[in-house]
Amino acid sequence: MVTRPSIGRAALLVSGLTGVSTLLGFVRDAVIAAVYGAGPQLDAYFVALGLANIVLGLLGTSLTRASTPVLAREADGEEVCRGHRTFDVVLTRALVGIGALSVALGIAAAPVSRLLAPGLTGEAADLLVLLTRIVLVTTVVVAATDLLVAQAQAHGVFRWGALQGVPFNLVMIGCAGLLGPRIGVVALAVGFLVGSLARLALQLVPLVRHRWPVRPRLRGDSPGVREITAMLPPLVLGQAMLNVNTLVDRAVASTVGEGAVSAVFLGWRLVNLPEMLVVAALVAPLYPAMAAAAAQDDGRARLRRWCTAGWPCRSPCSGRSRSCCSSRPSRWWPSPSAAARSTPTRCG
């Protein structure tokens, strides 16, 4: 059985590891800027990366956010995980759907690229098509990684998900610094693919360590699958509205002049830094914990008391104060006996 940490400890762990990854991310950006400079090649790369992020945002991110609370309730109170039919179906359908969409976009890369960046012409436009096709390959890998992270967080394991940015950034730094001067900006697309594979490999560690069975299931129906399907429309709509802003920003920037897209991209990274370090660190342990607590008979009342009292010293599932600095690991997950009183989604 996985030892599940308190929310405070999990948040500190995620925040610390996210800080290391963020620091490496700034080093990565500095190396990229030093090797390529702000120009049409780097603009083409960021536009291609934006298209991949749109695919992942509409499908991958929405599925991950919808799956996490459902999986958390399924995993609640497990002594031994014998597999989750919901996760198997969602993972299989996500890979098939995102893979098919990526293939279609790769085939139509030329007209799609002209739509996304009308200001890039000539060699920069041809480069954008090539980079788009390379980066789109990673969408399936990243989607699988994010869903594996959601499964691990549902079981109270946060370390590996928070660490995933470290190997990715190290690979990107190496490719930009070593291959960039030789093969140009294509090195960044190759680094993005290899780095994404490194992220996926890291998420296989808890999968193997805790022996969580995963099976491909394209067909299958369960309350969990139906619940995730019902949550998808508003999540996809929210991601679509966010991505429209990104599309407009980069399309307009491509018409301003060389390097404008790069400037916009790097500027937004600075703006989003507080969210990455603080909000993301809190959401990672909070999201599955609140989902598990809400499944209890008096879960909603306990969540209200917990939110009012503050996150560091109160458990959403017990209603009793707990010290986050105690040497004895506290558990924010409900006990198996408490879980038995709820109605979790079928596991198996």
mmCIF file of C-alpha atoms in Angstrom:
data_model
loop_
_atom_site.group_PDB
_atom_site.id
_atom_site.type_symbol
_atom_site.label_atom_id
_atom_site.label_comp_id
_atom_site.label_asym_id
_atom_site.label_seq_id
_atom_site.Cartn_x
_atom_site.Cartn_y
_atom_site.Cartn_z
ATOM 1 C CA MET A 1 0.000 0.000 0.000
ATOM 2 C CA VAL A 2 1.346 3.418 -0.953
ATOM 3 C CA THR A 3 2.176 5.751 1.950
ATOM 4 C CA ARG A 4 0.286 8.943 1.242
ATOM 5 C CA PRO A 5 1.810 12.154 2.624
ATOM 6 C CA SER A 6 0.003 15.091 4.165
ATOM 7 C CA ILE A 7 -1.060 17.892 1.874
ATOM 8 C CA GLY A 8 1.500 20.244 3.421
ATOM 9 C CA ARG A 9 4.386 17.875 2.858
ATOM 10 C CA ALA A 10 3.226 17.010 -0.636
ATOM 11 C CA ALA A 11 2.916 20.704 -1.510
ATOM 12 C CA LEU A 12 6.404 21.430 -0.175
ATOM 13 C CA LEU A 13 7.812 18.489 -2.125
ATOM 14 C CA VAL A 14 6.107 19.525 -5.356
ATOM 15 C CA SER A 15 7.063 23.171 -4.859
ATOM 16 C CA GLY A 16 10.729 22.314 -4.260
ATOM 17 C CA LEU A 17 11.017 20.000 -7.234
ATOM 18 C CA THR A 18 9.070 22.437 -9.413
ATOM 19 C CA GLY A 19 11.519 25.149 -8.375
ATOM 20 C CA VAL A 20 14.461 23.021 -9.528
ATOM 21 C CA SER A 21 12.717 22.337 -12.826
ATOM 22 C CA THR A 22 11.868 26.024 -13.260
ATOM 23 C CA LEU A 23 15.480 27.018 -12.639
ATOM 24 C CA LEU A 24 16.595 24.563 -15.310
ATOM 25 C CA GLY A 25 13.902 25.978 -17.566
ATOM 26 C CA PHE A 26 15.430 29.441 -17.296
ATOM 27 C CA VAL A 27 18.857 27.977 -18.049
ATOM 28 C CA ARG A 28 17.314 26.259 -21.070
ATOM 29 C CA ASP A 29 15.794 29.518 -22.316
ATOM 30 C CA ALA A 30 19.093 31.343 -21.788
ATOM 31 C CA VAL A 31 20.983 28.702 -23.784
ATOM 32 C CA ILE A 32 18.393 28.800 -26.575
ATOM 33 C CA ALA A 33 18.538 32.600 -26.737
ATOM 34 C CA ALA A 34 22.353 32.544 -26.776
ATOM 35 C CA VAL A 35 22.552 29.927 -29.546
ATOM 36 C CA TYR A 36 19.777 31.162 -31.848
ATOM 37 C CA GLY A 37 18.882 34.709 -30.863
ATOM 38 C CA ALA A 38 15.469 36.195 -31.579
ATOM 39 C CA GLY A 39 14.832 35.593 -35.253
ATOM 40 C CA PRO A 40 12.649 33.781 -37.796
ATOM 41 C CA GLN A 41 14.078 30.324 -36.974
ATOM 42 C CA LEU A 42 13.220 30.565 -33.298
ATOM 43 C CA ASP A 43 9.848 32.122 -34.180
ATOM 44 C CA ALA A 44 9.072 29.083 -36.344
ATOM 45 C CA TYR A 45 9.929 26.733 -33.484
ATOM 46 C CA PHE A 46 7.683 28.527 -30.975
ATOM 47 C CA VAL A 47 4.772 28.574 -33.444
ATOM 48 C CA ALA A 48 5.166 24.812 -34.023
ATOM 49 C CA LEU A 49 5.338 24.282 -30.281
ATOM 50 C CA GLY A 50 2.170 26.314 -29.874
ATOM 51 C CA LEU A 51 0.242 24.036 -32.240
ATOM 52 C CA ALA A 52 1.321 20.958 -30.270
ATOM 53 C CA ASN A 53 0.257 22.700 -27.050
ATOM 54 C CA ILE A 54 -3.152 23.422 -28.553
ATOM 55 C CA VAL A 55 -3.702 19.725 -29.295
ATOM 56 C CA LEU A 56 -2.535 18.782 -25.812
ATOM 57 C CA GLY A 57 -4.557 21.532 -24.170
ATOM 58 C CA LEU A 58 -7.834 20.668 -25.878
ATOM 59 C CA LEU A 59 -7.584 16.912 -25.340
ATOM 60 C CA GLY A 60 -4.666 15.918 -23.105
ATOM 61 C CA THR A 61 -5.002 18.581 -20.381
ATOM 62 C CA SER A 62 -8.790 18.364 -20.342
ATOM 63 C CA LEU A 63 -8.697 14.584 -19.965
ATOM 64 C CA THR A 64 -6.092 14.774 -17.212
ATOM 65 C CA ARG A 65 -8.106 17.288 -15.199
ATOM 66 C CA ALA A 66 -11.284 15.276 -15.633
ATOM 67 C CA SER A 67 -9.592 11.981 -14.763
ATOM 68 C CA THR A 68 -7.713 12.974 -11.602
ATOM 69 C CA PRO A 69 -10.690 13.304 -9.198
ATOM 70 C CA VAL A 70 -12.331 10.155 -10.549
ATOM 71 C CA LEU A 71 -9.143 8.124 -10.211
ATOM 72 C CA ALA A 72 -8.574 9.540 -6.709
ATOM 73 C CA ARG A 73 -11.928 8.216 -5.557
ATOM 74 C CA GLU A 74 -11.245 4.847 -7.168
ATOM 75 C CA ALA A 75 -7.869 4.589 -5.450
ATOM 76 C CA ASP A 76 -9.251 5.745 -2.105
ATOM 77 C CA GLY A 77 -8.802 3.019 0.530
ATOM 78 C CA GLU A 78 -7.039 0.529 -1.743
ATOM 79 C CA GLU A 79 -4.739 -1.925 -0.016
ATOM 80 C CA VAL A 80 -3.468 -3.249 -3.352
ATOM 81 C CA CYS A 81 -4.247 -1.673 -6.714
ATOM 82 C CA ARG A 82 -5.561 -4.334 -9.067
ATOM 83 C CA GLY A 83 -6.005 -1.918 -11.935
ATOM 84 C CA HIS A 84 -8.482 0.739 -12.955
ATOM 85 C CA ARG A 85 -10.762 0.066 -15.888
ATOM 86 C CA THR A 86 -11.504 3.789 -16.078
ATOM 87 C CA PHE A 87 -7.845 4.690 -16.460
ATOM 88 C CA ASP A 88 -7.241 1.962 -19.057
ATOM 89 C CA VAL A 89 -10.130 3.162 -21.233
ATOM 90 C CA VAL A 90 -9.260 6.869 -20.913
ATOM 91 C CA LEU A 91 -5.576 6.289 -21.648
ATOM 92 C CA THR A 92 -6.267 4.130 -24.699
ATOM 93 C CA ARG A 93 -8.881 6.464 -26.159
ATOM 94 C CA ALA A 94 -6.710 9.508 -25.497
ATOM 95 C CA LEU A 95 -3.721 8.039 -27.316
ATOM 96 C CA VAL A 96 -5.841 6.953 -30.277
ATOM 97 C CA GLY A 97 -7.708 10.264 -30.513
ATOM 98 C CA ILE A 98 -4.705 12.545 -30.042
ATOM 99 C CA GLY A 99 -2.609 10.372 -32.360
ATOM 100 C CA ALA A 100 -5.223 10.561 -35.120
ATOM 101 C CA LEU A 101 -5.577 14.337 -34.752
ATOM 102 C CA SER A 102 -1.806 14.811 -34.801
ATOM 103 C CA VAL A 103 -1.475 12.730 -37.977
ATOM 104 C CA ALA A 104 -4.191 14.794 -39.665
ATOM 105 C CA LEU A 105 -2.532 18.059 -38.639
ATOM 106 C CA GLY A 106 0.838 16.750 -39.786
ATOM 107 C CA ILE A 107 -0.568 16.000 -43.241
ATOM 108 C CA ALA A 108 -2.127 19.458 -43.404
ATOM 109 C CA ALA A 109 0.904 21.141 -41.835
ATOM 110 C CA ALA A 110 1.486 23.578 -44.702
ATOM 111 C CA PRO A 111 -1.938 25.298 -44.748
ATOM 112 C CA VAL A 112 -2.226 25.105 -40.954
ATOM 113 C CA SER A 113 1.179 26.785 -40.584
ATOM 114 C CA ARG A 114 0.179 29.617 -42.907
ATOM 115 C CA LEU A 115 -2.923 30.149 -40.783
ATOM 116 C CA LEU A 116 -1.006 30.152 -37.501
ATOM 117 C CA ALA A 117 1.836 32.413 -38.633
ATOM 118 C CA PRO A 118 0.914 34.436 -41.735
ATOM 119 C CA GLY A 119 3.959 36.640 -41.231
ATOM 120 C CA LEU A 120 6.466 33.812 -41.752
ATOM 121 C CA THR A 121 7.390 33.397 -45.407
ATOM 122 C CA GLY A 122 10.037 31.736 -47.566
ATOM 123 C CA GLU A 123 12.540 29.528 -45.739
ATOM 124 C CA ALA A 124 10.971 30.299 -42.367
ATOM 125 C CA ALA A 125 7.599 29.004 -43.601
ATOM 126 C CA ASP A 126 9.172 25.786 -44.927
ATOM 127 C CA LEU A 127 11.030 25.331 -41.660
ATOM 128 C CA LEU A 128 7.791 25.811 -39.735
ATOM 129 C CA VAL A 129 6.169 22.922 -41.629
ATOM 130 C CA LEU A 130 9.083 20.600 -40.805
ATOM 131 C CA LEU A 131 9.173 21.607 -37.138
ATOM 132 C CA THR A 132 5.410 21.231 -36.839
ATOM 133 C CA ARG A 133 5.522 17.643 -38.056
ATOM 134 C CA ILE A 134 8.345 16.727 -35.680
ATOM 135 C CA VAL A 135 6.781 18.351 -32.635
ATOM 136 C CA LEU A 136 3.343 16.844 -33.307
ATOM 137 C CA VAL A 137 4.858 13.386 -32.780
ATOM 138 C CA THR A 138 5.370 14.289 -29.136
ATOM 139 C CA THR A 139 1.682 14.941 -28.425
ATOM 140 C CA VAL A 140 0.932 11.256 -27.871
ATOM 141 C CA VAL A 141 3.981 10.897 -25.614
ATOM 142 C CA VAL A 142 3.099 13.957 -23.528
ATOM 143 C CA ALA A 143 -0.563 12.920 -23.215
ATOM 144 C CA ALA A 144 0.454 9.477 -21.940
ATOM 145 C CA THR A 145 2.885 11.099 -19.495
ATOM 146 C CA ASP A 146 0.274 13.479 -18.087
ATOM 147 C CA LEU A 147 -2.267 10.694 -17.581
ATOM 148 C CA LEU A 148 0.332 8.536 -15.825
ATOM 149 C CA VAL A 149 1.089 11.493 -13.547
ATOM 150 C CA ALA A 150 -2.645 11.781 -12.791
ATOM 151 C CA GLN A 151 -2.765 8.104 -11.881
ATOM 152 C CA ALA A 152 0.242 8.448 -9.577
ATOM 153 C CA GLN A 153 -1.215 11.531 -7.869
ATOM 154 C CA ALA A 154 -4.493 9.685 -7.366
ATOM 155 C CA HIS A 155 -2.487 7.115 -5.381
ATOM 156 C CA GLY A 156 -0.708 9.825 -3.368
ATOM 157 C CA VAL A 157 2.600 9.667 -5.277
ATOM 158 C CA PHE A 158 3.774 13.148 -6.330
ATOM 159 C CA ARG A 159 7.564 12.957 -6.526
ATOM 160 C CA TRP A 160 7.913 11.580 -10.041
ATOM 161 C CA GLY A 161 5.393 13.942 -11.586
ATOM 162 C CA ALA A 162 7.131 16.954 -10.055
ATOM 163 C CA LEU A 163 10.511 15.692 -11.276
ATOM 164 C CA GLN A 164 9.535 15.279 -14.924
ATOM 165 C CA GLY A 165 10.734 18.742 -15.949
ATOM 166 C CA VAL A 166 14.295 18.000 -14.846
ATOM 167 C CA PRO A 167 15.273 15.394 -17.492
ATOM 168 C CA PHE A 168 13.293 17.283 -20.125
ATOM 169 C CA ASN A 169 15.163 20.531 -19.532
ATOM 170 C CA LEU A 170 18.533 18.780 -19.336
ATOM 171 C CA VAL A 171 17.904 17.147 -22.717
ATOM 172 C CA MET A 172 16.787 20.466 -24.220
ATOM 173 C CA ILE A 173 19.880 22.255 -22.887
ATOM 174 C CA GLY A 174 22.133 19.552 -24.308
ATOM 175 C CA CYS A 175 20.470 19.549 -27.728
ATOM 176 C CA ALA A 176 20.460 23.338 -28.000
ATOM 177 C CA GLY A 177 24.071 23.719 -26.881
ATOM 178 C CA LEU A 178 25.616 20.746 -28.681
ATOM 179 C CA LEU A 179 23.444 20.183 -31.762
ATOM 180 C CA GLY A 180 22.123 23.700 -32.294
ATOM 181 C CA PRO A 181 25.283 25.096 -33.917
ATOM 182 C CA ARG A 182 25.357 22.060 -36.272
ATOM 183 C CA ILE A 183 21.776 21.433 -37.395
ATOM 184 C CA GLY A 184 20.074 24.679 -36.450
ATOM 185 C CA VAL A 185 16.681 25.008 -34.800
ATOM 186 C CA VAL A 186 15.745 21.439 -35.775
ATOM 187 C CA ALA A 187 17.846 20.473 -32.748
ATOM 188 C CA LEU A 188 15.169 22.010 -30.518
ATOM 189 C CA ALA A 189 12.412 19.922 -32.093
ATOM 190 C CA VAL A 190 14.536 16.780 -31.743
ATOM 191 C CA GLY A 191 15.328 17.736 -28.150
ATOM 192 C CA PHE A 192 11.637 18.268 -27.443
ATOM 193 C CA LEU A 193 10.875 14.756 -28.698
ATOM 194 C CA VAL A 194 13.735 13.085 -26.816
ATOM 195 C CA GLY A 195 13.010 15.111 -23.675
ATOM 196 C CA SER A 196 9.354 14.107 -23.805
ATOM 197 C CA LEU A 197 10.384 10.451 -24.022
ATOM 198 C CA ALA A 198 12.595 11.006 -20.954
ATOM 199 C CA ARG A 199 9.596 12.433 -19.092
ATOM 200 C CA LEU A 200 7.538 9.386 -20.029
ATOM 201 C CA ALA A 201 10.302 7.021 -18.912
ATOM 202 C CA LEU A 202 10.388 8.744 -15.519
ATOM 203 C CA GLN A 203 6.660 8.149 -15.001
ATOM 204 C CA LEU A 204 7.130 4.437 -15.642
ATOM 205 C CA VAL A 205 9.187 4.204 -12.437
ATOM 206 C CA PRO A 206 6.236 4.419 -9.997
ATOM 207 C CA LEU A 207 4.147 2.319 -12.376
ATOM 208 C CA VAL A 208 6.648 -0.533 -12.120
ATOM 209 C CA ARG A 209 7.597 0.090 -8.503
ATOM 210 C CA HIS A 210 4.029 -0.060 -7.191
ATOM 211 C CA ARG A 211 2.911 -2.642 -9.768
ATOM 212 C CA TRP A 212 -0.075 -0.694 -11.025
ATOM 213 C CA PRO A 213 -1.517 -2.795 -13.854
ATOM 214 C CA VAL A 214 -2.309 -0.933 -17.069
ATOM 215 C CA ARG A 215 -4.062 -2.626 -19.981
ATOM 216 C CA PRO A 216 -5.151 -1.229 -23.350
ATOM 217 C CA ARG A 217 -8.945 -0.994 -23.429
ATOM 218 C CA LEU A 218 -10.580 0.833 -26.293
ATOM 219 C CA ARG A 219 -14.049 -0.358 -25.383
ATOM 220 C CA GLY A 220 -15.491 -0.289 -21.942
ATOM 221 C CA ASP A 221 -18.060 1.531 -19.909
ATOM 222 C CA SER A 222 -18.080 2.386 -16.230
ATOM 223 C CA PRO A 223 -19.412 5.147 -13.974
ATOM 224 C CA GLY A 224 -15.939 6.675 -13.995
ATOM 225 C CA VAL A 225 -15.733 6.818 -17.790
ATOM 226 C CA ARG A 226 -19.192 8.369 -17.978
ATOM 227 C CA GLU A 227 -18.297 10.957 -15.349
ATOM 228 C CA ILE A 228 -15.093 11.922 -17.153
ATOM 229 C CA THR A 229 -16.985 12.182 -20.442
ATOM 230 C CA ALA A 230 -19.547 14.482 -18.824
ATOM 231 C CA MET A 231 -16.818 16.781 -17.472
ATOM 232 C CA LEU A 232 -14.969 17.101 -20.785
ATOM 233 C CA PRO A 233 -17.169 19.653 -22.653
ATOM 234 C CA PRO A 234 -16.682 22.580 -20.207
ATOM 235 C CA LEU A 235 -12.993 21.742 -19.782
ATOM 236 C CA VAL A 236 -12.433 21.619 -23.544
ATOM 237 C CA LEU A 237 -14.345 24.893 -23.947
ATOM 238 C CA GLY A 238 -12.162 26.579 -21.337
ATOM 239 C CA GLN A 239 -8.985 25.313 -22.986
ATOM 240 C CA ALA A 240 -10.276 26.413 -26.403
ATOM 241 C CA MET A 241 -10.864 29.970 -25.172
ATOM 242 C CA LEU A 242 -7.372 30.070 -23.678
ATOM 243 C CA ASN A 243 -5.799 28.729 -26.856
ATOM 244 C CA VAL A 244 -7.617 31.261 -29.044
ATOM 245 C CA ASN A 245 -5.742 33.984 -27.187
ATOM 246 C CA THR A 246 -2.448 32.174 -27.756
ATOM 247 C CA LEU A 247 -3.195 31.714 -31.464
ATOM 248 C CA VAL A 248 -4.040 35.388 -31.931
ATOM 249 C CA ASP A 249 -0.950 36.522 -30.003
ATOM 250 C CA ARG A 250 1.444 34.482 -32.126
ATOM 251 C CA ALA A 251 -0.326 35.133 -35.425
ATOM 252 C CA VAL A 252 -0.196 38.900 -34.854
ATOM 253 C CA ALA A 253 3.382 38.739 -33.552
ATOM 254 C CA SER A 254 4.490 36.906 -36.699
ATOM 255 C CA THR A 255 3.425 39.928 -38.771
ATOM 256 C CA VAL A 256 5.213 42.486 -36.563
ATOM 257 C CA GLY A 257 8.774 41.498 -37.343
ATOM 258 C CA GLU A 258 11.499 38.927 -36.781
ATOM 259 C CA GLY A 259 11.809 37.758 -33.187
ATOM 260 C CA ALA A 260 8.398 39.069 -32.074
ATOM 261 C CA VAL A 261 6.957 35.581 -31.548
ATOM 262 C CA SER A 262 9.980 34.610 -29.458
ATOM 263 C CA ALA A 263 9.633 37.748 -27.346
ATOM 264 C CA VAL A 264 5.941 37.061 -26.678
ATOM 265 C CA PHE A 265 6.622 33.422 -25.765
ATOM 266 C CA LEU A 266 9.466 34.179 -23.369
ATOM 267 C CA GLY A 267 7.542 37.069 -21.847
ATOM 268 C CA TRP A 268 4.586 34.834 -21.024
ATOM 269 C CA ARG A 269 6.946 32.385 -19.326
ATOM 270 C CA LEU A 270 7.956 35.108 -16.894
ATOM 271 C CA VAL A 271 4.343 36.126 -16.311
ATOM 272 C CA ASN A 272 3.348 32.518 -15.526
ATOM 273 C CA LEU A 273 6.234 31.915 -13.113
ATOM 274 C CA PRO A 274 4.252 32.581 -9.874
ATOM 275 C CA GLU A 275 1.509 30.224 -11.047
ATOM 276 C CA MET A 276 4.031 27.482 -11.778
ATOM 277 C CA LEU A 277 5.770 27.764 -8.403
ATOM 278 C CA VAL A 278 2.812 28.375 -6.087
ATOM 279 C CA VAL A 279 -0.530 27.469 -7.625
ATOM 280 C CA ALA A 280 0.640 24.312 -9.381
ATOM 281 C CA ALA A 281 2.430 23.132 -6.238
ATOM 282 C CA LEU A 282 -0.784 23.432 -4.216
ATOM 283 C CA VAL A 283 -3.143 22.032 -6.834
ATOM 284 C CA ALA A 284 -1.149 18.813 -7.309
ATOM 285 C CA PRO A 285 -1.884 17.412 -3.816
ATOM 286 C CA LEU A 286 -5.138 19.333 -3.270
ATOM 287 C CA TYR A 287 -7.009 18.147 -6.337
ATOM 288 C CA PRO A 288 -7.031 14.382 -5.634
ATOM 289 C CA ALA A 289 -7.326 14.929 -1.864
ATOM 290 C CA MET A 290 -10.448 17.059 -2.207
ATOM 291 C CA ALA A 291 -11.945 14.572 -4.648
ATOM 292 C CA ALA A 292 -11.414 11.715 -2.191
ATOM 293 C CA ALA A 293 -12.820 13.769 0.696
ATOM 294 C CA ALA A 294 -15.899 14.796 -1.285
ATOM 295 C CA ALA A 295 -16.812 11.124 -1.690
ATOM 296 C CA GLN A 296 -17.332 10.792 2.088
ATOM 297 C CA ASP A 297 -20.724 11.166 3.731
ATOM 298 C CA ASP A 298 -19.793 14.453 5.377
ATOM 299 C CA GLY A 299 -17.069 15.330 2.891
ATOM 300 C CA ARG A 300 -18.540 18.627 1.732
ATOM 301 C CA ALA A 301 -18.873 19.971 5.290
ATOM 302 C CA ARG A 302 -15.329 18.866 6.084
ATOM 303 C CA LEU A 303 -13.986 20.533 2.942
ATOM 304 C CA ARG A 304 -15.665 23.799 3.930
ATOM 305 C CA ARG A 305 -14.156 23.643 7.423
ATOM 306 C CA TRP A 306 -10.761 22.758 6.000
ATOM 307 C CA CYS A 307 -10.778 25.552 3.404
ATOM 308 C CA THR A 308 -11.842 28.058 6.069
ATOM 309 C CA ALA A 309 -9.115 26.991 8.482
ATOM 310 C CA GLY A 310 -6.342 27.003 5.877
ATOM 311 C CA TRP A 311 -4.480 24.256 4.058
ATOM 312 C CA PRO A 312 -1.207 23.854 6.022
ATOM 313 C CA CYS A 313 -2.566 22.344 9.249
ATOM 314 C CA ARG A 314 -5.931 20.787 8.553
ATOM 315 C CA SER A 315 -6.884 17.561 6.862
ATOM 316 C CA PRO A 316 -9.893 17.712 4.519
ATOM 317 C CA CYS A 317 -10.818 14.143 5.379
ATOM 318 C CA SER A 318 -10.572 14.176 9.149
ATOM 319 C CA GLY A 319 -11.503 17.703 10.223
ATOM 320 C CA ARG A 320 -8.777 17.555 12.915
ATOM 321 C CA SER A 321 -5.736 19.786 13.009
ATOM 322 C CA ARG A 322 -2.535 18.136 11.863
ATOM 323 C CA SER A 323 0.979 19.457 11.907
ATOM 324 C CA CYS A 324 2.666 19.406 8.552
ATOM 325 C CA CYS A 325 6.069 19.357 10.225
ATOM 326 C CA SER A 326 5.419 16.273 12.340
ATOM 327 C CA SER A 327 7.965 13.507 11.985
ATOM 328 C CA ARG A 328 5.139 11.004 11.786
ATOM 329 C CA PRO A 329 3.606 10.916 8.280
ATOM 330 C CA SER A 330 0.000 12.031 8.384
ATOM 331 C CA ARG A 331 -2.508 10.890 5.789
ATOM 332 C CA TRP A 332 -4.961 13.173 4.154
ATOM 333 C CA TRP A 333 -6.627 10.227 2.426
ATOM 334 C CA PRO A 334 -9.665 8.681 4.170
ATOM 335 C CA SER A 335 -9.243 5.337 5.878
ATOM 336 C CA PRO A 336 -10.455 2.143 4.157
ATOM 337 C CA SER A 337 -13.341 1.935 6.618
ATOM 338 C CA ALA A 338 -14.417 5.471 5.785
ATOM 339 C CA ALA A 339 -14.058 4.762 2.092
ATOM 340 C CA ALA A 340 -16.343 1.767 2.453
ATOM 341 C CA ARG A 341 -19.177 4.114 3.442
ATOM 342 C CA SER A 342 -18.808 6.053 0.191
ATOM 343 C CA THR A 343 -19.706 4.931 -3.306
ATOM 344 C CA PRO A 344 -16.464 5.020 -5.314
ATOM 345 C CA THR A 345 -16.228 4.075 -8.937
ATOM 346 C CA ARG A 346 -15.592 0.396 -9.572
ATOM 347 C CA CYS A 347 -11.927 -0.578 -9.670
ATOM 348 C CA GLY A 348 -10.878 -3.532 -11.736
#
